[in-house]
Backbone as a printed PyTorch tensor [residue, N CA C, xyz], in Angstrom:
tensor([[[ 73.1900,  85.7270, 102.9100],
         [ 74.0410,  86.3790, 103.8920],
         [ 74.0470,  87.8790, 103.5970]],

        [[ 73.7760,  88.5980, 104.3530],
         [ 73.8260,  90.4000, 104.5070],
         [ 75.4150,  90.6990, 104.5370]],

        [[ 76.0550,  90.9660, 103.7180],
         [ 77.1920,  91.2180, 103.5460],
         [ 77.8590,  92.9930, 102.9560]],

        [[ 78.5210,  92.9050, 103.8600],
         [ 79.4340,  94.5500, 104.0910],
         [ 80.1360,  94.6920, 103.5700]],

        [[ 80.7750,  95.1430, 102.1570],
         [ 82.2760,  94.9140, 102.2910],
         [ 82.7740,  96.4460, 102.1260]],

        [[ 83.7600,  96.5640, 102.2110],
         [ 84.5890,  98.1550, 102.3580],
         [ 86.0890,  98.1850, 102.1980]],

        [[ 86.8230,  98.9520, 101.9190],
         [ 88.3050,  98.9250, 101.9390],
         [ 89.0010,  99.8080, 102.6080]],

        [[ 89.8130,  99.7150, 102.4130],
         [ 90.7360, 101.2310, 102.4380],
         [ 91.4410, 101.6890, 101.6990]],

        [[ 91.9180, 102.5020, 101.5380],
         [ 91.6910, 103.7250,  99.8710],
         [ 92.9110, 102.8300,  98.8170]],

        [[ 93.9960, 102.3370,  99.2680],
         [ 95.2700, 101.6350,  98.8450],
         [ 95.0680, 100.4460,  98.5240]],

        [[ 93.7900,  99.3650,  98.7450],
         [ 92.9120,  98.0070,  98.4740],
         [ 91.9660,  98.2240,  97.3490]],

        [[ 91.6430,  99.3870,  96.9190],
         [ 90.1470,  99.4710,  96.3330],
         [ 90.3130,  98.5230,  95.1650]],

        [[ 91.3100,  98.3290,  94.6840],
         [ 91.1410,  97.9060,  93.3440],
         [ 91.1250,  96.3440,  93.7450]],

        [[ 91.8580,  96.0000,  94.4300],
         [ 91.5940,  94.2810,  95.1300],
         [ 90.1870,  94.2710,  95.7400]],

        [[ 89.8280,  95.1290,  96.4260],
         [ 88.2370,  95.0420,  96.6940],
         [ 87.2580,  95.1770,  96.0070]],

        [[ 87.4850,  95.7670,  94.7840],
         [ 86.3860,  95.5180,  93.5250],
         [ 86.2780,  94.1790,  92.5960]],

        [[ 87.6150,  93.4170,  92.7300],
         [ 87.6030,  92.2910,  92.4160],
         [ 86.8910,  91.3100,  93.0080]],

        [[ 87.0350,  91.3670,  94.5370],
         [ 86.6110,  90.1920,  95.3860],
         [ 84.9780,  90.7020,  95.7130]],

        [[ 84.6620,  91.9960,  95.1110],
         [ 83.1830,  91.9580,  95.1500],
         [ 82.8240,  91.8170,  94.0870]],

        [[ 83.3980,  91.3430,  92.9310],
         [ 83.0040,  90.3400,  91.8750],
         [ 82.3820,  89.8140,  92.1230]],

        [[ 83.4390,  88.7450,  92.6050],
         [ 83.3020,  87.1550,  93.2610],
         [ 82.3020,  86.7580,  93.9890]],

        [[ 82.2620,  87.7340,  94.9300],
         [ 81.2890,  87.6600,  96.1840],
         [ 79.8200,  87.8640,  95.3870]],

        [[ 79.7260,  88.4150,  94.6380],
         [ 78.5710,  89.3040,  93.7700],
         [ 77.8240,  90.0590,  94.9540]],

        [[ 78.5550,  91.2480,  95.5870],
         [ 78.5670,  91.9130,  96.4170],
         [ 78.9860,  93.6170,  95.9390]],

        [[ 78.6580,  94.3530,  96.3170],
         [ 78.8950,  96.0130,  96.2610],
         [ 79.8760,  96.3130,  97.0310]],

        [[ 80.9330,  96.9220,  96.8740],
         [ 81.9910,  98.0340,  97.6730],
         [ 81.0670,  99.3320,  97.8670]],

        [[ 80.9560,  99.3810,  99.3730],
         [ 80.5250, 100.3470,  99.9850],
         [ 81.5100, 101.6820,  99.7960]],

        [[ 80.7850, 102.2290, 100.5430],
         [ 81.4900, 104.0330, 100.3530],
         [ 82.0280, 104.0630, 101.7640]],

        [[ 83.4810, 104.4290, 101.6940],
         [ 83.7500, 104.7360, 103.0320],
         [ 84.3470, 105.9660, 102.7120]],

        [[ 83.7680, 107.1590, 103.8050],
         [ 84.3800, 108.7180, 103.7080],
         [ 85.6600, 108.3510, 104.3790]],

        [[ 86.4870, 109.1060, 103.6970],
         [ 88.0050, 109.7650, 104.1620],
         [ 88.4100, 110.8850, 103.5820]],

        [[ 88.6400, 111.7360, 105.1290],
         [ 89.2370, 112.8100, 104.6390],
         [ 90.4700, 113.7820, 105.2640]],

        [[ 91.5340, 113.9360, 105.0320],
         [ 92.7130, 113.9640, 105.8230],
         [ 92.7540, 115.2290, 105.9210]],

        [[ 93.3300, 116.2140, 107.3500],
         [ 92.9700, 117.1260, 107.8520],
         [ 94.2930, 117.9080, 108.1340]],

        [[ 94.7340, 119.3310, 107.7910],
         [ 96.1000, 119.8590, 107.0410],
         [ 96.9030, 119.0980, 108.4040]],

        [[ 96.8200, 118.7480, 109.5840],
         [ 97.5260, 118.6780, 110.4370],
         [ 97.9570, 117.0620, 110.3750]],

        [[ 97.1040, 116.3590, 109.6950],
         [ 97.5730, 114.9040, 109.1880],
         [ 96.6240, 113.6340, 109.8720]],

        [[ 96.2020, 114.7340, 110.4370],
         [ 95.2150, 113.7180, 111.2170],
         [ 94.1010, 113.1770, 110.3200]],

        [[ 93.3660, 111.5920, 110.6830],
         [ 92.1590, 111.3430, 109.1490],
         [ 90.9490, 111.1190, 109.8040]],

        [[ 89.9680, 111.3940, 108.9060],
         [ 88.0870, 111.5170, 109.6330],
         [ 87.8910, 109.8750, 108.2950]],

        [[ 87.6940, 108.5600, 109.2050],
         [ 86.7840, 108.3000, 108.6500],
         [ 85.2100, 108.0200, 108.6830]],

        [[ 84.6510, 107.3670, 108.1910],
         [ 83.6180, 107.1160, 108.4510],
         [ 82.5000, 106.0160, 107.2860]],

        [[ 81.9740, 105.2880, 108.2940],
         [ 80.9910, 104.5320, 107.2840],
         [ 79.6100, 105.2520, 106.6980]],

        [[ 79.8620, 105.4340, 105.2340],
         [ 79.0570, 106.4240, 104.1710],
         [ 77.2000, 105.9520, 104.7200]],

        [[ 76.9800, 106.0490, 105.5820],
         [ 75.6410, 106.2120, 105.5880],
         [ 74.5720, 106.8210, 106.3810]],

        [[ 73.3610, 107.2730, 106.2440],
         [ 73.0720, 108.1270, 107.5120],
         [ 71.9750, 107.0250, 108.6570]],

        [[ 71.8530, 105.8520, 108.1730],
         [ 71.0530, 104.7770, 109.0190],
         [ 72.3310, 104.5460, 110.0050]],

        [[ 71.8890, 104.9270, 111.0730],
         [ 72.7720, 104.5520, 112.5420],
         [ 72.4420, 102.5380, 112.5610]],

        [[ 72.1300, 102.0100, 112.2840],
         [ 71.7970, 100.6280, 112.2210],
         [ 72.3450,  99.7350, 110.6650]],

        [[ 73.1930, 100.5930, 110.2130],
         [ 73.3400,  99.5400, 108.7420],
         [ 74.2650,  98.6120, 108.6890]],

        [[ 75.0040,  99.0770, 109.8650],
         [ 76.3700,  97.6090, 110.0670],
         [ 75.2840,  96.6250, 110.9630]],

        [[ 74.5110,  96.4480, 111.4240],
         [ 73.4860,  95.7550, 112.4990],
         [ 73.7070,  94.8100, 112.0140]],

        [[ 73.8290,  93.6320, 112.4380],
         [ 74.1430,  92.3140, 112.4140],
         [ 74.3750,  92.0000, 110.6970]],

        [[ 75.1040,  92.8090, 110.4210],
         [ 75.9190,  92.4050, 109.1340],
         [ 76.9640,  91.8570, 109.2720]],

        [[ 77.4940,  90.9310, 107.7160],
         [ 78.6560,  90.3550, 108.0710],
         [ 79.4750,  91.6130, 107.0420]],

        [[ 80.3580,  91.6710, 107.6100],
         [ 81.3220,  92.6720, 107.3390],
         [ 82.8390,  92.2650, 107.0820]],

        [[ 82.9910,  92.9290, 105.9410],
         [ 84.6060,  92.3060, 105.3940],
         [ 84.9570,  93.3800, 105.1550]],

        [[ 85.7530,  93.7340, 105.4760],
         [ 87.2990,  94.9060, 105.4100],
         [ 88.0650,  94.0520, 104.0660]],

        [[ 88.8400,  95.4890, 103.1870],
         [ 89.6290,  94.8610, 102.4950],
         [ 90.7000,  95.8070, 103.1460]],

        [[ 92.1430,  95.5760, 103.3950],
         [ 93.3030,  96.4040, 103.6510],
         [ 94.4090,  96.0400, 103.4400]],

        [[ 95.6770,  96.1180, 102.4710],
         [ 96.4530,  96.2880, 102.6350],
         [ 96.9880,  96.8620, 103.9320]],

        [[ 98.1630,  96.2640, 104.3300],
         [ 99.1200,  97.4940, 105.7280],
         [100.4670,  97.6530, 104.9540]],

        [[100.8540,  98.0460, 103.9760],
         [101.9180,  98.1840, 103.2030],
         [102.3860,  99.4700, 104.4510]],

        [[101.4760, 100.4230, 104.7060],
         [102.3050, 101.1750, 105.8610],
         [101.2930, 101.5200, 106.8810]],

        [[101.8850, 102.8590, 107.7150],
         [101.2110, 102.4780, 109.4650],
         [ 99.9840, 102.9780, 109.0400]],

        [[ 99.9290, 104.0840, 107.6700],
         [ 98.3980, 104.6150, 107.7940],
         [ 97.2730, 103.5820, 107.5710]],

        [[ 97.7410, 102.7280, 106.1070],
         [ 96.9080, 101.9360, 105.9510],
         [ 96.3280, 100.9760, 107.3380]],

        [[ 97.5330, 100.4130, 107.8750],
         [ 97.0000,  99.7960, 109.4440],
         [ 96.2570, 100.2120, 110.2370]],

        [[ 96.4990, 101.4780, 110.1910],
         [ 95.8980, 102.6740, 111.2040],
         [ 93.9060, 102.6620, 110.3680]],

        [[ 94.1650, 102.4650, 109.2230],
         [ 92.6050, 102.8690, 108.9450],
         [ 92.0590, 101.4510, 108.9810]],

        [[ 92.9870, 100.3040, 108.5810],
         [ 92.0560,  98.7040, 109.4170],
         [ 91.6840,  98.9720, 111.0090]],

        [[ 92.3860,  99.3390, 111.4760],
         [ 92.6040,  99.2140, 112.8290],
         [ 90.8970, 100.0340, 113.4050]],

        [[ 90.9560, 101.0840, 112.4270],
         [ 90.0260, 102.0340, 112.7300],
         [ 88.3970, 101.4220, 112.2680]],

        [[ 88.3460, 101.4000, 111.3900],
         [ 87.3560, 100.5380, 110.6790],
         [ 86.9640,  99.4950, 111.3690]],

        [[ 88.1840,  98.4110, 111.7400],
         [ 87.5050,  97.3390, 112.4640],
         [ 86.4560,  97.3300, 113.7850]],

        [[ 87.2330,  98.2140, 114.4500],
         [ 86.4310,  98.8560, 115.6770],
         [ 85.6030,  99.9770, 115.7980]],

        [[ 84.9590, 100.3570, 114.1160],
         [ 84.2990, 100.6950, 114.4520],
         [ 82.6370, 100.0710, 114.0640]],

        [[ 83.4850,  99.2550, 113.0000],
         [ 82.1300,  97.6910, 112.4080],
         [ 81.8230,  97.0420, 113.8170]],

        [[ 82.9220,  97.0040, 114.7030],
         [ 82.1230,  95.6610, 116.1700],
         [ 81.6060,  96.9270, 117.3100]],

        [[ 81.8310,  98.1840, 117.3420],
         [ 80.9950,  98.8290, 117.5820],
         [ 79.3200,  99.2490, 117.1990]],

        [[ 79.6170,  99.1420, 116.0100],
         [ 78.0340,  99.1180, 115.2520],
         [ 77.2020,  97.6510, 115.0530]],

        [[ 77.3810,  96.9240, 115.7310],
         [ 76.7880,  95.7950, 115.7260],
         [ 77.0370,  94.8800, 114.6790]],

        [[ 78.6380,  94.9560, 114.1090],
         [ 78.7660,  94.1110, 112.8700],
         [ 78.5170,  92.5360, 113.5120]],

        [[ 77.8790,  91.5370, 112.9270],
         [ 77.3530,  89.8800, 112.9990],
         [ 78.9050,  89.0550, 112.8360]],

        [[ 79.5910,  89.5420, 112.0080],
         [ 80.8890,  88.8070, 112.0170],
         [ 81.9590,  90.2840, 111.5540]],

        [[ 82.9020,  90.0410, 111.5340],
         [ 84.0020,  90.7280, 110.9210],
         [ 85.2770,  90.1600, 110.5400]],

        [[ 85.3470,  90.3440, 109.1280],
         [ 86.6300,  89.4150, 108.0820],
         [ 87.8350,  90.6430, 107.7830]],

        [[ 88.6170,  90.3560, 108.6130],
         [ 89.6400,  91.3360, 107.5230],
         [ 90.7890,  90.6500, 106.5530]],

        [[ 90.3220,  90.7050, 105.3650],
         [ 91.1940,  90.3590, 104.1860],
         [ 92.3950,  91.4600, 104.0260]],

        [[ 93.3010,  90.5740, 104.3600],
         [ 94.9940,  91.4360, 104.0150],
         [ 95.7020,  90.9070, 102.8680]],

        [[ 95.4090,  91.6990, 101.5220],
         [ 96.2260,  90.8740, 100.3410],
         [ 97.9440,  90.8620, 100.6790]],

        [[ 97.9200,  91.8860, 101.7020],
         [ 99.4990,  92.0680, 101.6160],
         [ 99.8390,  92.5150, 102.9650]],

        [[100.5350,  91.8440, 103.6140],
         [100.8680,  91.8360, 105.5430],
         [102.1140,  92.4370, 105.3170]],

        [[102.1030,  93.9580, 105.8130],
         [103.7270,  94.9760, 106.0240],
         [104.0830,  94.3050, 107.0970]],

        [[105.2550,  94.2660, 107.2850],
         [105.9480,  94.3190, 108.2040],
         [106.4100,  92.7230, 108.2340]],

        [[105.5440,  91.6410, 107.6670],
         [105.8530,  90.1980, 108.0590],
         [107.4410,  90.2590, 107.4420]],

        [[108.1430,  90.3880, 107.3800],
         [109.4670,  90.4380, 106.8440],
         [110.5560,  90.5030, 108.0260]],

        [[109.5240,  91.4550, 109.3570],
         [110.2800,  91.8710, 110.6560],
         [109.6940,  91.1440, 111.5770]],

        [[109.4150,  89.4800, 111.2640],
         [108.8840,  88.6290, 112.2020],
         [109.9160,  88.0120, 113.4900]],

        [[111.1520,  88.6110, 113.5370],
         [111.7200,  88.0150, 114.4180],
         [112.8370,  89.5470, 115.0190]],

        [[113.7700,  88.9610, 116.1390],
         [114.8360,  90.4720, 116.4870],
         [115.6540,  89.0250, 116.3280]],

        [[117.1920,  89.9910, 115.0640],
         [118.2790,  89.5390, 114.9010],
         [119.3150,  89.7590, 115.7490]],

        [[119.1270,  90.9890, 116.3600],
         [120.2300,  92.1720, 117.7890],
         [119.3760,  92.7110, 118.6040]],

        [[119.6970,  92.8380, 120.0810],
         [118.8470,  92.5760, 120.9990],
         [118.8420,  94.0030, 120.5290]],

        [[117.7020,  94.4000, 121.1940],
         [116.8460,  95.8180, 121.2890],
         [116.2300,  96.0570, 120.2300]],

        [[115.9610,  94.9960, 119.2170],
         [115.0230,  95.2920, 117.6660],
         [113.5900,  95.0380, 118.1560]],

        [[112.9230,  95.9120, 117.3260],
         [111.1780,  95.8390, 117.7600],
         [110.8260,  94.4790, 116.7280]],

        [[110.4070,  93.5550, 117.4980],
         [109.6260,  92.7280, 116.2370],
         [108.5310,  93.3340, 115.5430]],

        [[108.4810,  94.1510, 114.7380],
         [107.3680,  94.8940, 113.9740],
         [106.2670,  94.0390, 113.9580]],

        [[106.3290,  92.6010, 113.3810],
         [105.0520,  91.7270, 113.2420],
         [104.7260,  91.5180, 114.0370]],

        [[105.0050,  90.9940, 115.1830],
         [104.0940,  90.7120, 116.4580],
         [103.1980,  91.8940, 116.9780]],

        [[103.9530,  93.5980, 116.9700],
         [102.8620,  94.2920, 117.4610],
         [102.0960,  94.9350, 116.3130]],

        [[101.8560,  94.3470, 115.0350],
         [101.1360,  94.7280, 113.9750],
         [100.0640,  93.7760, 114.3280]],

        [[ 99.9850,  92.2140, 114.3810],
         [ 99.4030,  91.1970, 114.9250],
         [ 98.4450,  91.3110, 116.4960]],

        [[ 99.0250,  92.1660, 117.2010],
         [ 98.8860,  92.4590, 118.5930],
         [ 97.7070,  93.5280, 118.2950]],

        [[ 97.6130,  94.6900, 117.4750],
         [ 97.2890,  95.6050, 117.1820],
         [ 95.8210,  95.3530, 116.5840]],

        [[ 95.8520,  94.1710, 115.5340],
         [ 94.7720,  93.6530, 115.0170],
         [ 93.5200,  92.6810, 115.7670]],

        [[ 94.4710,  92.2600, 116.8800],
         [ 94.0480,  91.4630, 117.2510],
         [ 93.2350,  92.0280, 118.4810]],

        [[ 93.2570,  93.5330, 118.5710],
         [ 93.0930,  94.1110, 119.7580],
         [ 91.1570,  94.6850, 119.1320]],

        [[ 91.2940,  94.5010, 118.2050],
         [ 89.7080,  95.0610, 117.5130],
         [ 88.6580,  94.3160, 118.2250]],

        [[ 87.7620,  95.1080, 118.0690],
         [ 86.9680,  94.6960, 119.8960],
         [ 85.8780,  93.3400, 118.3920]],

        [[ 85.2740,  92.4310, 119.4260],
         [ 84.9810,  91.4930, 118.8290],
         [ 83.7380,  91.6220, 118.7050]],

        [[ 83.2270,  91.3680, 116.7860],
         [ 81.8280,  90.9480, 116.1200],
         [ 81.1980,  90.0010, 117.3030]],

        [[ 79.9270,  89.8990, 116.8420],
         [ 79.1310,  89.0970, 117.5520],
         [ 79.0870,  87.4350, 116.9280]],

        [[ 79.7320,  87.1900, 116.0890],
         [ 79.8420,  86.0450, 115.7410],
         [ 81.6130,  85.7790, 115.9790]],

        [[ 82.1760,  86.8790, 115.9980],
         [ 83.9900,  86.4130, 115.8500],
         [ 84.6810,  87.5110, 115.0470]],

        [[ 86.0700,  87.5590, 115.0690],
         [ 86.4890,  88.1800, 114.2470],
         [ 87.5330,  87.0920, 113.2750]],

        [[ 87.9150,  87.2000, 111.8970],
         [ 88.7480,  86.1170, 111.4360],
         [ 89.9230,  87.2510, 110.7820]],

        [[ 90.9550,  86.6080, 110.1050],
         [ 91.9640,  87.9590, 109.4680],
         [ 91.8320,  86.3930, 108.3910]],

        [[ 91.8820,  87.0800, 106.6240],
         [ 92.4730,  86.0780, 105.9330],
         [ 93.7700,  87.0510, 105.0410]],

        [[ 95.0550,  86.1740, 105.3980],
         [ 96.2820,  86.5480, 105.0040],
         [ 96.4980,  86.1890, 103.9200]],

        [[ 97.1090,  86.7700, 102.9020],
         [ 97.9320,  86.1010, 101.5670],
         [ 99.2310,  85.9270, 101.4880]],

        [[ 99.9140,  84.3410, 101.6290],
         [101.2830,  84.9390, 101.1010],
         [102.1600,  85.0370, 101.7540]],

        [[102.0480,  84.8850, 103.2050],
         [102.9640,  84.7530, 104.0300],
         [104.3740,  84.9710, 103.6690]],

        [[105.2340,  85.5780, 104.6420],
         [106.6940,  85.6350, 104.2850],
         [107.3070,  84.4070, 105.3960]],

        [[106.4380,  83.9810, 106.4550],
         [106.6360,  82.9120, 107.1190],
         [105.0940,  82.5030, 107.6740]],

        [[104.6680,  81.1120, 107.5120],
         [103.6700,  80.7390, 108.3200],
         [103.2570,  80.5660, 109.2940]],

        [[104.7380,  81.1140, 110.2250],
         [104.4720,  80.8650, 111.9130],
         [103.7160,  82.1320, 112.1520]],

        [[103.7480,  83.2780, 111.1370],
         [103.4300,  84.5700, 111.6330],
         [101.3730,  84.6020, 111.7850]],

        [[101.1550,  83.7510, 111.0530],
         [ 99.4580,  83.4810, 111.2930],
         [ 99.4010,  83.3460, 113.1700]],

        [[100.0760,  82.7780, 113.9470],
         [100.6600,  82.3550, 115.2060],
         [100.9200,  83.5640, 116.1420]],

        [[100.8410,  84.5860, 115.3140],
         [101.1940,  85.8630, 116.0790],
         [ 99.7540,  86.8890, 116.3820]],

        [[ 98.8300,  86.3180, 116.1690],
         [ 97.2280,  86.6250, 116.1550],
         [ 96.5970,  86.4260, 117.7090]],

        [[ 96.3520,  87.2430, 118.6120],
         [ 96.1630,  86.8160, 120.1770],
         [ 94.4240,  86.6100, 120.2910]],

        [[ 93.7110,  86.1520, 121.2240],
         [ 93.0860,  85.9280, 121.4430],
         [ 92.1120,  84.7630, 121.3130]],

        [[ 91.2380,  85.1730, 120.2900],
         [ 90.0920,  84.2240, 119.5690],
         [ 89.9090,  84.4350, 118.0870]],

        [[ 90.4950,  85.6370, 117.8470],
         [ 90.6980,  85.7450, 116.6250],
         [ 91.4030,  84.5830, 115.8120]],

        [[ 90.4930,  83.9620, 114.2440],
         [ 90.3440,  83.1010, 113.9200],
         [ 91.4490,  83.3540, 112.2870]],

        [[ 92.8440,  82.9980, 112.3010],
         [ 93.5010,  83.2550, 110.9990],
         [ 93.6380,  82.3310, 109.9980]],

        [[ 93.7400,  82.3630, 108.9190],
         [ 93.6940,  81.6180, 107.6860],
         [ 94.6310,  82.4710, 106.4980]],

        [[ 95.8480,  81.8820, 106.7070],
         [ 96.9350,  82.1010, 105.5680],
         [ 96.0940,  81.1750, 104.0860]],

        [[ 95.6650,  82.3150, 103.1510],
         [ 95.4710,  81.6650, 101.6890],
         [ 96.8420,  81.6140, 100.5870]],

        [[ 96.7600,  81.4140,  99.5820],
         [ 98.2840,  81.2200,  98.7410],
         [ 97.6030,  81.4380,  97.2160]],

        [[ 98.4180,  82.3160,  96.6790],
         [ 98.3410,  82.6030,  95.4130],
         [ 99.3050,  81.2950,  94.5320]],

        [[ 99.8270,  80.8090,  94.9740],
         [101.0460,  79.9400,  94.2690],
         [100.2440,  79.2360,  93.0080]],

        [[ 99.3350,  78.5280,  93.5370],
         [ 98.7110,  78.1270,  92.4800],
         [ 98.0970,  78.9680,  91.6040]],

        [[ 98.0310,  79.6230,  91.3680],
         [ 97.4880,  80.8260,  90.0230],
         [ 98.8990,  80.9760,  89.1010]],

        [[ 99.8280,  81.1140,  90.2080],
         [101.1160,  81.9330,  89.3760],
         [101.2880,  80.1980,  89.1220]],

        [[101.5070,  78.9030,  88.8900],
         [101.8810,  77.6270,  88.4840],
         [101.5110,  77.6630,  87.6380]],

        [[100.5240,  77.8790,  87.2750],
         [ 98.9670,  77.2180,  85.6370],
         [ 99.3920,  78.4620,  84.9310]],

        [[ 99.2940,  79.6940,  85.5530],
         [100.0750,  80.5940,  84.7750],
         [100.5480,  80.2590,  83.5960]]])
């Protein structure tokens, strides 16, 4: 399998792990933030064809909107470049905490974080999200389209522990 993987700057260290595993390379992704706050990224290479029917895995935390903001960015721009599949691994889902409104006029934060992800234009094989950890499991449920989710669980590591 031709495999992509990449992060975003707040994941790297979870993404050097899981390209252990994978026995896979963490790619180079440029970022560079601009005095007005605005960010340039970009995939580190000068072959206009290197995402081409690759399978491509994002690593991202969304602990906050930037980190989301650079999945968000990344994703669309791997199914723009002809990524073959696209995985985004989230060790850690912000906002699942604000999966519901307690008083009318509250934003459910998770649904349009979910809405947001789910809006990444689609690989040629699919797009999947794998979650860790859930703060509720209905929130995998909050994923629109065809996009394909899979809540994983650390529990068992921390048990044998």
């Amino acid at each position: 399998m031709d495999t992509f993987l990449a992060s975003t700057p707040t994941s790297a260290q979870f993404a050097r792990r899981l390209a252990h595993h994978l026995d896979v390379q963490v790619q180079e992704i440029e970022f560079q933030q601009f005095p007005d706050g605005e960010e340039y990224l970009r995939y580190a290479s000068d072959d206009r064809f290197h995402l081409l029917n690759r399978h491509v895995i994002l690593v991202g935390a969304t602990e906050c909107s930037r980190s989301l903001e650079q999945m968000y960015r990344l994703g669309c721009a791997a199914a723009k470049h002809g990524a073959r599949s696209l995985i985004l691994v989230i060790p850690y889902l912000g906002y699942s905490t604000m999966e519901r409104a307690a008083r009318p006029g509250e934003v459910v934060a998770m649904k349009t974080v979910a809405r947001q992800l789910s809006d990444i234009p689609r690989a040629a094989l699919g797009n999947r999200v794998l979650l860790v950890d859930l703060h509720s499991p209905g929130i995998a449920h909050y994923f629109e389209g065809d996009i394909v989710t899979l809540e994983l669980t650390a529990e068992e590591r921390f048990a044998v522990a």
